[in-house]
Coordinates of C-alpha atoms in Angstrom, one line a residue:
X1 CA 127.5 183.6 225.5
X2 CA 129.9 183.0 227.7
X3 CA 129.7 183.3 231.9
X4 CA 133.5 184.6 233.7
X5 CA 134.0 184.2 237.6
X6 CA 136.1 183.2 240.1
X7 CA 135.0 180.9 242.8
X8 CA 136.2 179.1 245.9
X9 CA 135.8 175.7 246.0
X10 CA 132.2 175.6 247.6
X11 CA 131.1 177.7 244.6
X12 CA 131.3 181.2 246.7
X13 CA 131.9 184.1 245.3
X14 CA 131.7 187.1 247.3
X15 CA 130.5 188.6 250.4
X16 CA 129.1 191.6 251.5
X17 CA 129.2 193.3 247.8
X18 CA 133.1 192.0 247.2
X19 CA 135.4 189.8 246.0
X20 CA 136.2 187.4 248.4
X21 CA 140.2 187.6 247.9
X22 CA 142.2 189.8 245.9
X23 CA 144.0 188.3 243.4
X24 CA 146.5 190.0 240.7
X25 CA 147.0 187.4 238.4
X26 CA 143.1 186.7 238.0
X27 CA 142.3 190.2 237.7
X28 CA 144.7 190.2 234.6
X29 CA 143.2 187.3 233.5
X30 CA 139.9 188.7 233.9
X31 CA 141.2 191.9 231.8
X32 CA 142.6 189.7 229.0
X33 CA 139.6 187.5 228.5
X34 CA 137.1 190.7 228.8
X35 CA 139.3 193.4 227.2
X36 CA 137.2 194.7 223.4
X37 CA 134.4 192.8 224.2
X38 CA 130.9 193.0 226.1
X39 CA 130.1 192.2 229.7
X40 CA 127.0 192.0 231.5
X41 CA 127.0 192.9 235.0
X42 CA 124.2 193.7 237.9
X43 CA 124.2 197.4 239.5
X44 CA 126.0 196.6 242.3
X45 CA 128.8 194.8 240.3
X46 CA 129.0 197.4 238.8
X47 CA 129.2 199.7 241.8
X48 CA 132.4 197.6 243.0
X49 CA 134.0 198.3 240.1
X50 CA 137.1 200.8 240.9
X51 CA 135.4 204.3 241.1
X52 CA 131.9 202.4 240.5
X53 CA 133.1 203.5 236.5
X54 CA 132.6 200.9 233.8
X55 CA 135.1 199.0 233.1
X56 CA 137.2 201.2 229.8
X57 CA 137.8 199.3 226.6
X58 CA 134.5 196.6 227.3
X59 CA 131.0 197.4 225.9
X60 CA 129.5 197.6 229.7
X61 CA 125.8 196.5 230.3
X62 CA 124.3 197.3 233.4
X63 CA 120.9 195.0 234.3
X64 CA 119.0 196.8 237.0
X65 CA 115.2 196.6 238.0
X66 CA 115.5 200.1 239.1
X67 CA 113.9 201.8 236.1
X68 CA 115.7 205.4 237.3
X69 CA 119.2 203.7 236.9
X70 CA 121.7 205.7 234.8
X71 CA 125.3 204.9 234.6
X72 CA 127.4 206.8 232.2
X73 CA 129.6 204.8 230.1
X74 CA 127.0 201.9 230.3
X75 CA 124.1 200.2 228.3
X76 CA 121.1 199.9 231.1
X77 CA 118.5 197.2 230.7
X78 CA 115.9 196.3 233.0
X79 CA 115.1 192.9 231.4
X80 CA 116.6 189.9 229.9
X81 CA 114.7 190.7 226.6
X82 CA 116.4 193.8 226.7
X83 CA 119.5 192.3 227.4
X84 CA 119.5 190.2 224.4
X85 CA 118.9 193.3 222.5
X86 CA 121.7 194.7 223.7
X87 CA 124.3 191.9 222.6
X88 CA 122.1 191.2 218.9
X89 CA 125.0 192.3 217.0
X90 CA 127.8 191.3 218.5
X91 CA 129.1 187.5 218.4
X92 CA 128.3 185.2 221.0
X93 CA 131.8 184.3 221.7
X94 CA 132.1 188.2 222.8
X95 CA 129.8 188.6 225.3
X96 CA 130.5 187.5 228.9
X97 CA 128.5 187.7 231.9
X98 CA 129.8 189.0 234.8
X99 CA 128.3 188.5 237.7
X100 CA 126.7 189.3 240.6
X101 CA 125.1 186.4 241.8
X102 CA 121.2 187.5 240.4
X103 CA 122.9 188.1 236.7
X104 CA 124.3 184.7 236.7
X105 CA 121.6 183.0 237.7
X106 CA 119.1 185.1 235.3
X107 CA 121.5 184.1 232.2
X108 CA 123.5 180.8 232.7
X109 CA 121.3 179.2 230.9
X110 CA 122.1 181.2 228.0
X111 CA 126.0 180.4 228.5
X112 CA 127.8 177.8 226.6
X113 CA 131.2 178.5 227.9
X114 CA 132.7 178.8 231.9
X115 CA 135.7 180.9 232.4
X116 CA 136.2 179.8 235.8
X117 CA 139.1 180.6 238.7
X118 CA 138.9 178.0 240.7
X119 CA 140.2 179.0 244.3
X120 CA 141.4 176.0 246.5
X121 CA 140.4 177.3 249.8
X122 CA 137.1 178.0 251.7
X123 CA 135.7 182.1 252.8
X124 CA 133.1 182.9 254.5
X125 CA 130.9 184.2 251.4
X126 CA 127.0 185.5 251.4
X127 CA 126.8 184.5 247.2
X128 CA 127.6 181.7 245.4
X129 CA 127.7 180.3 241.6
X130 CA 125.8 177.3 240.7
X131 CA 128.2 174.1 240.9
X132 CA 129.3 173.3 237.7
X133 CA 130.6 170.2 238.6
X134 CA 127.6 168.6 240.0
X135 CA 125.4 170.0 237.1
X136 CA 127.6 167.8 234.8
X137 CA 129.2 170.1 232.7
X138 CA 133.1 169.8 231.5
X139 CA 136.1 170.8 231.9
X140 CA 137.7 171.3 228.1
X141 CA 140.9 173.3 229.5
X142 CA 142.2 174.4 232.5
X143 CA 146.1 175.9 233.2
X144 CA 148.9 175.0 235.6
X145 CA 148.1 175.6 239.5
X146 CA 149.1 179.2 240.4
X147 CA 150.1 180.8 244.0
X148 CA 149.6 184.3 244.6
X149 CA 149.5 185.6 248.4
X150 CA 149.4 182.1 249.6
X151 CA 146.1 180.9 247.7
X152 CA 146.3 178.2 245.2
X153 CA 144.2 178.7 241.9
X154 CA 143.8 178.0 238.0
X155 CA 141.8 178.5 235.7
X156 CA 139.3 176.3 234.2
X157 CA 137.0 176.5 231.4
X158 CA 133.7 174.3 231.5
X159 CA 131.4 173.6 228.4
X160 CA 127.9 172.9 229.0

């Protein structure tokens, strides 16, 4: 499986149920990496989504422990277990998790591959991704340096 987010360069990734900075190009980036394929998000991920809709054209899995959950458009699990049910029969390579912060943590050890935009500025955040740096994994590609409303990014991918 694979794990897609975009970070600032202490590892933040949102605050108060956002994004920390609005970036076109990585949202397109996001939609070409995810477009046909499965992601796996927490409730209020999904929430943020525009209209709190699934994302169209993605196999959508919700993982909630509120056992009432229902999101149309969506595959809700309440488990990891059931997770991995969920994504049996598709390939690995197709399934990305998607944040928030709980998801991540609850299945990056399940990840092989980092699709990572790398912001190079600081926000105040209230969630963060682990370091991937300091946990030792690589970097096996990563693009040019891109500027869009003033912020510096690229994107990276790390390999455990």
């Amino acid at each position: 499986m694979n794990a897609i987010v975009v970070v600032d360069e202490n590892w933040a990734i949102g605050r108060d149920g956002g994004l920390l900075v609005h970036l076109p190009g990585d949202l397109k980036y996001y939609r070409k990496k995810t477009l046909g394929k499965v992601i796996v998000v927490g409730r209020k991920t999904l929430e943020s989504f525009p209209g709190g809709r699934p994302l169209p054209d993605r196999t959508n899995i919700v993982l909630t422990s509120d056992r009432g959950y229902r999101a149309d458009g969506c595959i809700v699990c309440h488990s990891i277990d059931e997770v991995m049910e969920a994504v049996k029969d598709h390939d690995t390579d197709d399934v990305f998790i998607a944040g928030g912060a709980q998801v991540y943590e609850q299945l990056m050890d399940r990840c092989d591959d980092f699709y990572v935009t790398k912001i190079y500025d600081a926000f105040e955040a209230d969630r963060y991704f682990p370091d991937l740096d300091a946990a030792g994994f690589r970097v096996v590609w990563e693009s040019d340096m891109q500027q869009e409303n003033g912020i510096s990014y690229r994107f990276l991918k790390y390999r455990r």
